[in-house]
Short mmCIF file of C-alpha atoms in Angstrom, two decimals:
data_model
loop_
_atom_site.label_atom_id
_atom_site.label_comp_id
_atom_site.label_asym_id
_atom_site.label_seq_id
_atom_site.Cartn_x
_atom_site.Cartn_y
_atom_site.Cartn_z
CA MET A 7 66.62 122.93 80.95
CA ARG A 8 68.90 120.00 81.87
CA TYR A 9 68.44 118.33 85.26
CA LEU A 10 70.54 115.92 87.26
CA LEU A 11 68.69 113.38 89.04
CA MET A 12 70.77 111.96 91.79
CA ILE A 13 70.01 108.64 93.34
CA TYR A 14 70.66 108.32 97.24
CA SER A 15 70.02 105.00 98.91
CA GLN A 16 71.55 102.82 101.59
CA GLU A 17 74.42 100.63 100.72
CA ARG A 18 74.30 97.02 101.89
CA ALA A 19 77.25 94.58 101.76
CA GLY A 20 76.63 92.39 98.80
CA GLY A 21 74.07 94.69 97.24
CA PRO A 22 70.34 94.74 97.58
CA PRO A 23 68.36 91.72 98.75
CA PRO A 24 68.32 89.16 96.05
CA GLU A 25 64.47 89.17 96.10
CA ASP A 26 64.43 92.98 95.33
CA ILE A 27 66.88 92.84 92.45
CA ASP A 28 64.57 91.95 89.64
CA GLY A 29 61.98 94.60 90.71
CA ILE A 30 64.66 97.25 90.88
CA LYS A 31 66.09 96.32 87.60
CA SER A 32 62.80 96.33 85.73
CA ALA A 33 61.66 99.60 87.22
CA HIS A 34 65.09 101.14 86.06
CA CYS A 35 64.58 99.68 82.74
CA ALA A 36 61.17 101.09 82.44
CA VAL A 37 62.31 104.66 83.20
CA MET A 38 65.34 104.42 80.95
CA THR A 39 63.29 102.96 78.01
CA GLU A 40 60.65 105.51 78.27
CA ALA A 41 62.96 108.44 78.91
CA SER A 42 65.10 107.32 75.93
CA GLN A 43 62.02 106.98 73.71
CA LYS A 44 60.86 110.53 74.62
CA GLY A 45 64.41 111.75 73.85
CA VAL A 46 64.97 113.24 77.37
CA LEU A 47 67.56 110.80 78.65
CA LEU A 48 71.07 112.19 78.34
CA GLY A 49 72.85 109.61 80.36
CA VAL A 50 72.53 107.10 83.16
CA GLU A 51 75.10 105.29 85.19
CA GLY A 52 75.29 103.22 88.34
CA LEU A 53 78.25 103.79 90.82
CA LYS A 54 80.37 101.24 92.46
CA PRO A 55 80.00 101.40 96.30
CA THR A 56 81.60 103.92 98.48
CA SER A 57 84.16 101.47 99.55
CA MET A 58 85.71 101.88 96.12
CA ALA A 59 85.80 105.69 96.50
CA THR A 60 88.86 107.97 96.63
CA SER A 61 88.67 111.50 97.80
CA VAL A 62 90.99 114.36 96.56
CA ARG A 63 91.15 117.47 98.66
CA MET A 64 93.39 120.39 98.31
CA LYS A 65 95.15 121.63 101.43
CA ASN A 66 97.29 124.72 101.07
CA GLY A 67 97.82 124.03 97.39
CA THR A 68 98.67 120.40 98.06
CA PRO A 69 96.52 117.55 97.01
CA ILE A 70 95.60 115.08 99.89
CA ILE A 71 94.41 111.84 98.56
CA THR A 72 92.46 109.49 100.83
CA ASP A 73 90.54 106.41 100.99
CA GLY A 74 86.78 106.63 101.15
CA PRO A 75 84.05 108.81 100.14
CA PHE A 76 83.37 112.54 100.63
CA ALA A 77 81.99 113.15 104.03
CA GLU A 78 81.60 116.73 104.89
CA THR A 79 78.02 117.86 105.66
CA LYS A 80 78.98 121.47 105.31
CA GLU A 81 79.69 120.97 101.67
CA GLN A 82 77.22 120.32 98.94
CA LEU A 83 77.23 118.61 95.56
CA ALA A 84 78.06 121.18 93.05
CA GLY A 85 78.70 119.49 89.78
CA PHE A 86 80.31 116.52 88.18
CA TYR A 87 82.85 115.34 85.66
CA MET A 88 82.53 111.88 83.90
CA MET A 89 85.73 110.73 82.31
CA GLU A 90 87.11 107.71 80.73
CA CYS A 91 90.54 107.01 82.23
CA LYS A 92 93.01 104.20 81.98
CA ASP A 93 93.31 103.81 85.64
CA LEU A 94 92.70 105.55 89.15
CA ASP A 95 95.84 107.48 88.79
CA GLU A 96 94.82 109.24 85.62
CA ALA A 97 91.48 110.03 87.33
CA ILE A 98 93.25 111.47 90.39
CA GLU A 99 95.38 113.63 88.17
CA TRP A 100 92.35 115.12 86.56
CA ALA A 101 90.59 115.58 90.03
CA LYS A 102 93.54 117.54 91.20
CA ARG A 103 92.94 120.09 88.39
CA ILE A 104 89.23 120.55 89.18
CA PRO A 105 88.78 123.70 91.16
CA THR A 106 86.49 123.09 94.29
CA ALA A 107 86.91 126.44 96.06
CA CYS A 108 83.77 128.49 96.62
CA LYS A 109 83.48 131.61 98.69
CA GLY A 110 87.00 131.15 100.02
CA ALA A 111 86.27 127.67 101.24
CA ASP A 112 87.92 124.41 99.87
CA GLY A 113 85.86 121.52 98.69
CA CYS A 114 86.62 118.04 97.65
CA ILE A 115 86.44 115.73 94.54
CA GLU A 116 85.10 112.22 95.24
CA ILE A 117 86.16 109.66 92.54
CA ARG A 118 83.90 106.77 92.16
CA PRO A 119 84.31 104.04 89.46
CA ILE A 120 81.25 103.51 87.35
CA ALA A 121 79.67 100.04 87.37
CA ASP A 122 79.21 98.22 84.18
CA LEU A 123 75.44 97.65 84.47
CA PRO A 124 73.10 96.03 81.87
CA ARG A 125 71.05 98.33 79.63
CA PRO A 126 67.69 97.70 78.32
CA VAL A 127 67.93 96.49 74.75
CA MET B 21 108.14 84.11 113.45
CA HIS B 22 107.37 81.23 111.17
CA ARG B 23 106.27 82.43 107.72
CA ASP B 24 106.98 79.39 105.76
CA PRO B 25 104.10 78.06 103.79
CA ALA B 26 105.01 74.55 105.05
CA HIS B 27 103.98 75.77 108.45
CA ARG B 28 100.29 75.92 107.32
CA ARG B 29 100.06 72.24 106.41
CA PRO B 30 100.52 69.35 108.66
CA ALA B 31 104.14 68.27 108.76
CA THR B 32 104.98 65.39 106.59
CA PRO B 33 106.39 62.62 108.65
CA GLY B 34 110.04 62.07 108.09
CA LEU B 35 110.32 65.01 105.82
CA ASN B 36 113.78 65.76 105.08
CA VAL B 37 114.90 68.60 107.45
CA SER B 38 117.26 70.23 104.94
CA VAL B 39 114.59 70.29 102.36
CA ARG B 40 112.21 72.07 104.90
CA GLU B 41 114.91 74.60 105.63
CA ALA B 42 115.66 75.15 102.02
CA VAL B 43 112.06 75.92 101.28
CA GLU B 44 111.91 78.20 104.22
CA SER B 45 115.03 80.24 103.23
CA VAL B 46 113.71 80.45 99.65
CA PHE B 47 110.42 81.78 101.11
CA ARG B 48 112.05 84.32 103.30
CA ALA B 49 114.50 85.50 100.70
CA GLU B 50 112.47 85.42 97.63
CA SER B 51 108.64 85.42 98.29
CA GLY B 52 108.29 89.11 97.87
CA ARG B 53 110.15 89.09 94.47
CA ILE B 54 108.22 86.08 93.13
CA PHE B 55 104.97 87.39 94.31
CA ALA B 56 105.51 90.79 92.67
CA ALA B 57 106.46 89.07 89.41
CA LEU B 58 103.44 86.93 89.43
CA ILE B 59 101.01 89.81 89.95
CA ARG B 60 102.50 91.63 87.01
CA ILE B 61 101.94 88.65 84.95
CA SER B 62 98.55 87.74 85.99
CA GLY B 63 97.10 91.13 87.25
CA SER B 64 95.58 89.30 90.14
CA PHE B 65 96.62 89.33 93.87
CA ASP B 66 94.47 86.19 94.67
CA TRP B 67 95.71 84.10 91.85
CA SER B 68 99.36 84.92 92.51
CA GLU B 69 98.93 84.23 96.23
CA GLU B 70 97.41 80.79 95.32
CA ALA B 71 99.99 80.05 92.72
CA MET B 72 102.81 80.81 95.00
CA GLN B 73 101.34 78.76 97.84
CA GLU B 74 100.89 75.66 95.46
CA ALA B 75 104.37 76.18 94.11
CA PHE B 76 105.93 76.03 97.61
CA ALA B 77 103.80 73.02 98.46
CA ALA B 78 105.06 71.39 95.21
CA ALA B 79 108.64 71.94 96.38
CA LEU B 80 107.95 70.34 99.64
CA ALA B 81 106.45 67.29 97.87
CA SER B 82 109.15 67.18 95.09
CA TRP B 83 112.54 68.15 96.52
CA PRO B 84 112.85 65.35 99.08
CA GLU B 85 112.78 62.87 96.11
CA HIS B 86 114.37 64.79 93.27
CA GLY B 87 116.85 66.92 95.29
CA ILE B 88 116.97 70.74 95.93
CA PRO B 89 117.28 72.53 92.60
CA GLN B 90 120.44 74.49 92.07
CA ASN B 91 118.30 77.66 91.58
CA ALA B 92 115.58 77.11 93.96
CA GLY B 93 114.03 80.56 93.58
CA ALA B 94 113.60 80.10 89.84
CA TRP B 95 112.21 76.63 90.36
CA ILE B 96 109.44 78.09 92.52
CA THR B 97 108.81 80.91 89.96
CA THR B 98 108.58 78.60 86.94
CA THR B 99 106.09 76.34 88.91
CA ALA B 100 104.00 79.13 90.14
CA HIS B 101 104.05 80.56 86.59
CA ARG B 102 102.76 77.34 85.22
CA LYS B 103 99.96 77.23 87.75
CA LEU B 104 98.91 80.82 86.59
CA ILE B 105 98.67 79.56 83.09
CA ASP B 106 96.56 76.57 84.26
CA TYR B 107 94.18 78.93 86.12
CA SER B 108 93.87 81.16 83.19
CA ARG B 109 93.05 78.24 80.88
CA ARG B 110 90.53 76.96 83.33
CA GLN B 111 88.99 80.36 83.61
CA ARG B 112 88.81 80.93 79.97
CA THR B 113 86.91 77.62 79.35
CA GLN B 114 84.63 78.67 82.24
CA LYS B 115 84.18 82.09 80.89
CA GLU B 116 83.22 80.76 77.42
CA LYS B 117 80.51 78.69 78.98
CA GLU B 118 79.22 81.55 81.02
CA ASP B 119 79.51 84.17 78.39
CA ALA B 120 76.06 83.57 76.87
CA LEU B 121 74.37 83.95 80.41
CA ARG B 122 76.72 86.68 81.61
CA HIS B 123 75.00 89.81 82.78
CA GLU B 124 75.43 92.33 85.44
CA ARG B 125 78.33 90.65 87.23
CA ASP B 126 81.38 92.73 86.99
CA VAL B 127 83.85 90.30 85.36
CA VAL B 128 87.54 91.01 86.28
CA SER B 129 89.63 91.21 83.08
CA VAL B 130 91.48 87.98 82.61
CA PRO B 131 94.76 87.98 80.46
CA ASP B 132 94.69 85.13 78.05
CA ASP B 133 97.22 82.31 78.43
CA SER B 134 99.23 83.11 75.33
CA ALA B 135 99.80 86.61 76.78
CA ILE B 136 100.71 85.15 80.24
CA GLU B 137 103.37 82.76 78.56
CA GLU B 138 104.98 85.56 76.60
CA ILE B 139 105.50 87.89 79.49
CA PRO B 140 109.04 88.17 80.90
CA MET B 141 109.55 86.27 84.13
CA TYR B 142 111.30 88.90 86.24
CA LEU B 143 111.63 92.59 85.76
CA PRO B 144 113.91 94.56 88.31
CA ASP B 145 110.98 96.86 89.19
CA ASP B 146 108.40 94.25 90.22
CA ARG B 147 108.84 94.68 93.93
CA LEU B 148 108.75 98.41 93.43
CA ARG B 149 105.52 98.29 91.55
CA LEU B 150 104.06 96.02 94.28
CA ILE B 151 105.00 98.34 97.13
CA PHE B 152 103.57 101.43 95.36
CA THR B 153 100.40 99.58 94.72
CA CYS B 154 100.15 98.35 98.25
CA CYS B 155 100.77 101.86 99.70
CA HIS B 156 98.52 103.65 97.22
CA PRO B 157 96.99 106.82 98.82
CA SER B 158 93.51 105.59 97.95
CA LEU B 159 93.86 102.59 100.39
CA SER B 160 93.65 103.33 104.22
CA ARG B 161 96.81 103.23 106.08
CA GLU B 162 95.81 100.17 107.96
CA ALA B 163 95.12 98.39 104.64
CA GLN B 164 98.46 99.72 103.28
CA VAL B 165 100.28 98.29 106.07
CA ALA B 166 98.48 94.84 106.10
CA LEU B 167 99.02 94.38 102.39
CA THR B 168 102.66 95.34 102.40
CA LEU B 169 103.36 92.88 105.26
CA ARG B 170 101.39 90.16 103.47
CA THR B 171 102.80 90.47 100.07
CA LEU B 172 106.30 91.99 100.44
CA GLY B 173 106.87 90.54 103.86
CA GLY B 174 105.35 87.13 103.25
CA LEU B 175 103.70 87.15 106.61
CA THR B 176 100.53 85.21 107.26
CA THR B 177 97.21 86.92 108.06
CA ALA B 178 97.42 85.31 111.58
CA GLU B 179 100.99 86.71 112.05
CA ILE B 180 100.02 90.28 110.97
CA ALA B 181 96.88 90.13 113.28
CA LYS B 182 99.06 89.02 116.10
CA ALA B 183 101.54 91.76 115.56
CA PHE B 184 98.91 94.42 115.46
CA LEU B 185 96.80 92.88 118.39
CA ALA B 186 93.78 92.70 115.98
CA PRO B 187 91.46 89.76 115.46
CA GLU B 188 92.48 87.52 112.61
CA ALA B 189 89.00 87.97 110.91
CA THR B 190 89.37 91.75 110.92
CA LEU B 191 92.87 91.62 109.32
CA ALA B 192 91.61 88.95 106.75
CA GLN B 193 88.64 91.22 105.75
CA ARG B 194 90.91 94.26 105.47
CA LEU B 195 93.11 92.34 103.06
CA VAL B 196 90.18 91.16 101.05
CA ARG B 197 88.64 94.62 100.82
CA ALA B 198 92.02 96.17 99.77
CA LYS B 199 92.50 93.71 97.06
CA ARG B 200 88.97 94.25 95.79
CA LYS B 201 89.56 97.99 95.64
CA ILE B 202 92.75 97.56 93.89
CA GLN B 203 90.86 95.42 91.16
CA GLU B 204 87.58 97.33 90.92
CA ALA B 205 88.79 100.85 91.22
CA ARG B 206 91.72 100.04 89.01
CA ILE B 207 94.65 100.95 91.08
CA PRO B 208 97.57 100.68 88.70
CA TYR B 209 100.42 98.27 89.11
CA GLU B 210 103.29 100.41 88.13
CA VAL B 211 105.95 102.68 89.36
CA PRO B 212 104.63 106.22 89.51
CA PRO B 213 106.16 108.61 86.80
CA ALA B 214 108.98 110.92 88.10
CA ASN B 215 106.71 113.98 88.61
CA ARG B 216 104.53 111.96 91.11
CA LEU B 217 107.25 109.82 92.62
CA ARG B 218 108.06 112.12 95.58
CA GLU B 219 104.26 112.37 96.36
CA ARG B 220 103.84 108.68 96.16
CA LEU B 221 107.01 107.69 98.06
CA GLN B 222 105.66 109.46 101.12
CA PRO B 223 102.95 106.76 102.15
CA VAL B 224 105.56 104.09 101.22
CA GLN B 225 107.98 105.52 103.71
CA ALA B 226 105.37 106.06 106.13
CA VAL B 227 104.18 102.40 106.07
CA ILE B 228 107.56 101.07 106.44
CA TYR B 229 108.25 103.45 109.52
CA LEU B 230 104.87 102.56 110.86
CA ILE B 231 105.78 98.88 110.68
CA PHE B 232 109.03 99.72 112.38
CA ASN B 233 107.51 101.76 115.17
CA GLU B 234 104.80 98.99 115.76
CA GLY B 235 107.71 96.68 116.57
CA TYR B 236 109.78 99.16 118.38
CA THR B 237 107.08 100.73 120.75
CA ALA B 238 107.18 98.97 124.04
CA ALA B 239 103.58 97.89 123.85
CA SER B 240 102.35 94.65 125.14
CA GLY B 241 102.41 91.55 122.84
CA ASN B 242 105.00 88.94 121.86
CA GLN B 243 108.52 90.32 122.03
CA LEU B 244 109.63 88.08 119.27
CA VAL B 245 106.92 89.13 116.98
CA ARG B 246 107.82 92.71 117.54
CA ARG B 247 111.48 92.23 116.97
CA ASP B 248 110.59 90.55 113.64
CA LEU B 249 108.52 93.63 112.64
CA CYS B 250 111.48 95.88 113.06
CA ALA B 251 113.65 93.57 111.09
CA GLU B 252 110.93 93.36 108.43
CA ALA B 253 110.82 97.16 108.24
CA ILE B 254 114.53 97.47 108.02
CA ARG B 255 114.50 94.84 105.29
CA LEU B 256 111.82 96.77 103.20
CA GLY B 257 113.82 99.89 103.96
CA ARG B 258 116.86 98.48 102.30
CA VAL B 259 114.76 97.12 99.38
CA LEU B 260 113.58 100.65 98.87
CA CYS B 261 117.14 102.06 98.96
CA GLU B 262 118.29 99.37 96.58
CA LEU B 263 115.47 100.02 94.01
CA LEU B 264 115.51 103.87 94.21
CA PRO B 265 118.99 104.62 95.16
CA GLY B 266 118.80 108.31 94.19
CA GLU B 267 116.23 109.27 96.89
CA ALA B 268 118.01 110.53 99.94
CA GLU B 269 114.90 110.18 102.14
CA ASN B 270 114.94 106.45 101.57
CA LEU B 271 118.53 106.46 102.94
CA GLY B 272 117.41 108.63 105.76
CA LEU B 273 114.54 106.31 106.71
CA LEU B 274 116.94 103.34 106.75
CA ALA B 275 119.44 105.12 108.66
CA LEU B 276 116.82 106.29 111.26
CA MET B 277 115.52 102.67 111.64
CA LEU B 278 118.96 101.23 112.09
CA LEU B 279 120.03 103.83 114.60
CA HIS B 280 116.85 103.20 116.74
CA ASP B 281 117.13 99.53 116.35
CA SER B 282 120.70 99.60 117.64
CA ARG B 283 119.36 100.53 121.14
CA ARG B 284 116.74 97.79 121.15
CA ASP B 285 118.36 95.65 123.76
CA ALA B 286 119.30 98.52 125.99
CA ARG B 287 116.05 100.23 126.21
CA MET B 288 114.17 97.50 128.14
CA ARG B 289 115.71 95.92 131.21
CA GLU B 290 113.76 93.13 132.96
CA GLY B 291 110.46 94.24 131.22
CA ARG B 292 111.13 97.71 132.26
CA LEU B 293 111.55 100.90 130.16
CA VAL B 294 115.05 102.42 130.36
CA THR B 295 115.46 106.04 129.17
CA LEU B 296 118.05 106.92 126.73
CA GLU B 297 120.03 108.70 129.44
CA GLU B 298 120.04 105.66 131.67
CA GLN B 299 120.69 103.11 129.13
CA ASP B 300 123.80 100.80 129.31
CA ARG B 301 125.49 102.21 126.12
CA SER B 302 127.86 99.15 125.93
CA THR B 303 124.91 97.12 124.79
CA TRP B 304 124.09 99.30 121.82
CA ASP B 305 124.55 97.26 118.60
CA GLN B 306 127.66 98.82 117.21
CA GLY B 307 127.17 97.16 113.84
CA GLU B 308 123.88 98.82 113.22
CA ILE B 309 125.34 101.99 114.55
CA ALA B 310 128.24 101.94 112.16
CA GLU B 311 125.90 101.26 109.14
CA GLY B 312 123.46 103.75 110.36
CA LEU B 313 126.14 106.45 110.43
CA THR B 314 127.43 105.57 107.06
CA VAL B 315 124.02 105.60 105.37
CA VAL B 316 122.90 108.94 107.11
CA GLU B 317 126.33 110.53 106.03
CA SER B 318 125.79 109.58 102.39
CA ALA B 319 122.18 110.70 102.45
CA LEU B 320 123.12 114.18 103.96
CA HIS B 321 125.54 114.79 101.15
CA ARG B 322 122.71 114.94 98.65
CA GLY B 323 121.31 118.36 99.26
CA PRO B 324 118.80 119.79 101.68
CA PRO B 325 117.82 117.01 104.02
CA GLY B 326 114.04 115.93 104.45
CA PRO B 327 112.48 114.89 107.81
CA TYR B 328 113.84 111.31 107.86
CA GLN B 329 117.37 112.44 107.28
CA LEU B 330 117.08 115.08 110.02
CA GLN B 331 115.69 112.56 112.57
CA ALA B 332 118.44 110.14 111.47
CA ALA B 333 120.94 112.85 112.10
CA ILE B 334 119.63 113.46 115.59
CA ALA B 335 119.57 109.72 116.28
CA ALA B 336 123.22 109.64 114.99
CA LEU B 337 124.30 112.33 117.48
CA HIS B 338 122.77 110.32 120.33
CA ALA B 339 124.69 107.07 119.06
CA GLN B 340 127.92 108.90 118.90
CA ALA B 341 127.87 110.16 122.37
CA PRO B 342 130.03 107.89 124.67
CA THR B 343 128.11 109.18 127.75
CA PRO B 344 124.92 111.14 128.11
CA GLU B 345 126.86 114.16 129.23
CA GLU B 346 128.77 114.23 126.08
CA THR B 347 125.66 114.53 123.93
CA ASP B 348 125.87 117.32 121.47
CA TRP B 349 122.65 119.02 122.60
CA GLY B 350 123.44 122.27 120.73
CA GLN B 351 123.51 120.50 117.39
CA ILE B 352 120.48 118.38 118.21
CA ALA B 353 118.53 121.50 119.03
CA ALA B 354 119.56 123.11 115.65
CA LEU B 355 118.47 119.93 113.85
CA TYR B 356 114.92 119.99 115.73
CA GLU B 357 114.70 123.61 114.67
CA ARG B 358 115.20 122.61 110.94
CA LEU B 359 112.72 119.69 111.47
CA LEU B 360 110.26 122.12 112.86
CA ALA B 361 110.63 124.29 109.69
CA SER B 362 109.43 121.42 107.41
CA ASP B 363 106.97 119.83 109.93
CA PRO B 364 105.69 122.47 112.34
CA SER B 365 103.85 120.00 114.61
CA PRO B 366 103.62 120.48 118.36
CA ILE B 367 105.26 117.05 118.95
CA VAL B 368 108.37 118.29 117.06
CA ALA B 369 108.04 121.50 118.94
CA LEU B 370 108.05 119.58 122.22
CA ASN B 371 111.31 117.63 121.26
CA HIS B 372 113.00 120.86 120.30
CA ALA B 373 112.14 122.41 123.62
CA VAL B 374 113.51 119.42 125.45
CA SER B 375 116.75 119.73 123.54
CA ILE B 376 116.97 123.49 124.31
CA ALA B 377 116.41 122.61 128.03
CA MET B 378 119.37 120.23 127.81
CA ASN B 379 121.63 122.84 125.97
CA GLU B 380 120.63 126.20 127.34
CA GLY B 381 119.28 125.42 130.64
CA PHE B 382 116.13 123.85 132.28
CA GLU B 383 114.48 127.20 132.99
CA THR B 384 114.59 128.23 129.44
CA GLY B 385 113.50 124.85 128.26
CA LEU B 386 110.58 124.74 130.61
CA GLU B 387 109.31 128.02 129.45
CA ARG B 388 109.37 126.78 125.91
CA ILE B 389 107.57 123.51 126.95
CA GLU B 390 104.81 125.30 128.86
CA LYS B 391 104.02 127.46 125.73
CA LEU B 392 102.85 124.23 124.19
CA GLU B 393 100.40 123.27 126.87
CA ALA B 394 97.27 124.36 124.93
CA GLU B 395 98.06 122.08 122.08
CA LEU B 396 99.44 119.09 124.00
CA ALA B 397 97.46 119.05 127.16
CA GLN B 398 96.07 115.65 126.37
CA TYR B 399 99.27 114.14 125.19
CA TYR B 400 101.01 112.23 127.96
CA LEU B 401 104.62 112.91 126.59
CA TYR B 402 104.01 116.59 127.24
CA HIS B 403 103.43 116.00 130.93
CA ALA B 404 106.24 113.54 131.07
CA ALA B 405 108.60 115.96 129.49
CA ARG B 406 107.65 118.79 131.73
CA ALA B 407 107.78 116.47 134.76
CA ASP B 408 111.22 115.38 133.78
CA LEU B 409 112.49 118.93 133.69
CA LEU B 410 110.86 119.76 137.07
CA ARG B 411 112.64 116.70 138.48
CA ARG B 412 115.99 117.78 137.21
CA MET B 413 115.36 121.27 138.75
CA ASN B 414 114.68 119.48 142.15
CA ARG B 415 111.04 120.69 142.13
CA TRP B 416 109.87 117.38 143.39
CA SER B 417 106.21 118.06 144.31
CA GLU B 418 105.50 119.89 140.92
CA ALA B 419 107.25 117.08 139.19
CA GLU B 420 105.18 114.47 140.94
CA VAL B 421 101.86 116.38 139.97
CA ALA B 422 103.01 116.37 136.28
CA TYR B 423 104.05 112.68 136.30
CA ARG B 424 100.64 111.97 137.62
CA ARG B 425 98.86 113.72 134.88
CA ALA B 426 101.12 111.89 132.43
CA LEU B 427 100.15 108.48 134.05
CA GLY B 428 96.43 109.51 133.62
CA LEU B 429 97.04 109.86 129.98
CA ALA B 430 99.54 107.11 129.02
CA THR B 431 97.81 103.83 127.57
CA ASN B 432 100.78 101.49 127.19
CA ARG B 433 101.43 99.25 130.23
CA ILE B 434 105.26 99.64 130.12
CA GLU B 435 104.96 103.41 129.97
CA GLN B 436 102.57 103.52 132.75
CA GLU B 437 104.98 101.42 134.99
CA PHE B 438 107.70 103.72 134.10
CA LEU B 439 105.73 106.76 135.16
CA GLN B 440 104.70 104.86 138.41
CA ARG B 441 108.34 104.33 139.30
CA ARG B 442 109.08 108.08 138.79
CA ILE B 443 106.09 109.03 141.02
CA GLN B 444 107.50 106.73 143.68
CA GLU B 445 110.85 108.30 143.35
CA MET B 446 109.32 111.94 143.81
CA GLU B 447 107.31 110.77 146.90
CA ILE B 448 110.38 109.65 148.80
CA ARG B 449 112.25 112.93 148.12
#
C-alpha cells in the first residue's frame, strides 16, 4: 500500500525561528535517510509558502484563476499531480484539465511551487 | 502629481531648469517602455527599477554639463542597460564566492552578462508583456493595480498610497510581495498566446478601468491626484489599443473612459455632486466626446459588442443628447438589455430598470426596480434610484424614506451630502 504523508504546519513570515532550523533539518534528514535505505521513500518535497499559491476553480465550465491558497473547509484533499512546467501559466493550463467534480460539487486545484530544498547526501 | 525621479532627491542648487524639465518629460513619456525593456533583459523587477532610477539620476548629473542628448530616451535606456550589466557582473562574482557555501536559499536565476549584452534593446511588445505580467490572475487585484501604476505608470509608492488612501508601508509591502510572487512562482513575462489572450485581457481591462474609477469616483482625497489617475488610466487604455488594435473591447474601454471623463468638470460644482440631468452640458469636454464617439463607432463595427463597448455606447447616447429631455432612453434601455444578457448582475438590472422608467414611464420602471429589492436591499444606489423615481412621481414622503435608507448605506461623503440635500428638498414639499 502506498501512503501520502502530508505535513501541516503554521506558516511564519521569514520561515521557522532560526534556532529551530537545524533541528528541523536534521530530523527530516534522519527520516529521509532511513526511509530511503529501507526502500520505502517514493518522494519528498517541501512547498513554497501559501503566498506563492494560485487557485484554479471551474465555475460553469469557465476556469477562475485567483491569488492565494485553496480555502474551502467543505472540500477535502483528494489527490495530487506533481509536474515539471516551464512557468506558472503552463501549470495553470494543466490544472484547468484536472477534473475536481465529485458528487455533483465542484472542487479546486491549488498550485504551489515546490521549493528546492537540500537533500541528505 | 510629481513623478519625476528627481523629485526624490534633494534639488541640486542652480540646476538648469530646462534639464530638469527634459528629464521629467522623458520620464513621463518613456519610463514605462524603458522599464518594460529592462525587465525583459534582466528578468528582475528590482534590478530594473534600480537601474532606471540610477540612469535618471545620471542624466540629472550629466546633462547640465554635456547638454541634453538628441534622443534622451535612448540615452536613459543605454545607461540603465549598462547598470544592469554591472549588477550582473557583480552578482556573478558574488555568486562564485558563495557557491561553495550555498545551500537551502532559493537563488533567483541570474542571466549572465554576455546574455544581457546580446539581448535586443527594444521590442515592440515589451509594455504588453509587462502589463500582462502585472495583471496576471494569480496576483490579487490590489497587487495588480499597484504594480501597473508603479511600473507602467511610473508613479511612486507614495503617490499610489495617496491615491488609494492607504498607508505607504502597506503599498510598499504589497509591491514587494507581488514582485516576489512573480519571481518565485515563475509568472511568465510574455504576451499570452492567442487562445488565452481573451481570458488574460479581462484582468488587464479591469485593472485599467478600476484605476479610472478610483480617480473618477467622487470620494475624498486630493482632486489633482484623482484627476491624474483618470489621465493615467486613459493613457494605459491608449497603449492597450495601440498594442492590440484588433481587440474591439480595448477600444470600447478607451471610449467609455473618454466619454465619462468628458463630464468630469460638470459633475462637481463647489464640491457638490451634480446629477447627469442637472449638469451644465456646455462644460462637457467636446474634444473627448468627439474622440470617444469615433472610437466607440469603430469598435462597434467589429462584430458583437462586449460589455465595455455596450457601456461606451450608452455613454455615447448621453453625450450626444443636447438636453436631458432629448436623451434617447429607448435605445439606452435596449443597450442595457443586451448588457444584461452578457452580465446578468442586479446592478446592471437596476440601470436597465431606470432606463425603462425614463422611457416607458415611472410606474413601469418602479415595478421593475422593486423586483430587485431582495438582491439589492443593502446597496445604496438601489434606494437612491427608487427614491428618485418616487420624487419624479411627486410621492414626496415615500421618496424621503427611500432617500434616508440610501443615506444610511452610502459611505462616500460627497454622495452622503447629495442625499442629505435631496432629503431637505423632500421635507419642504
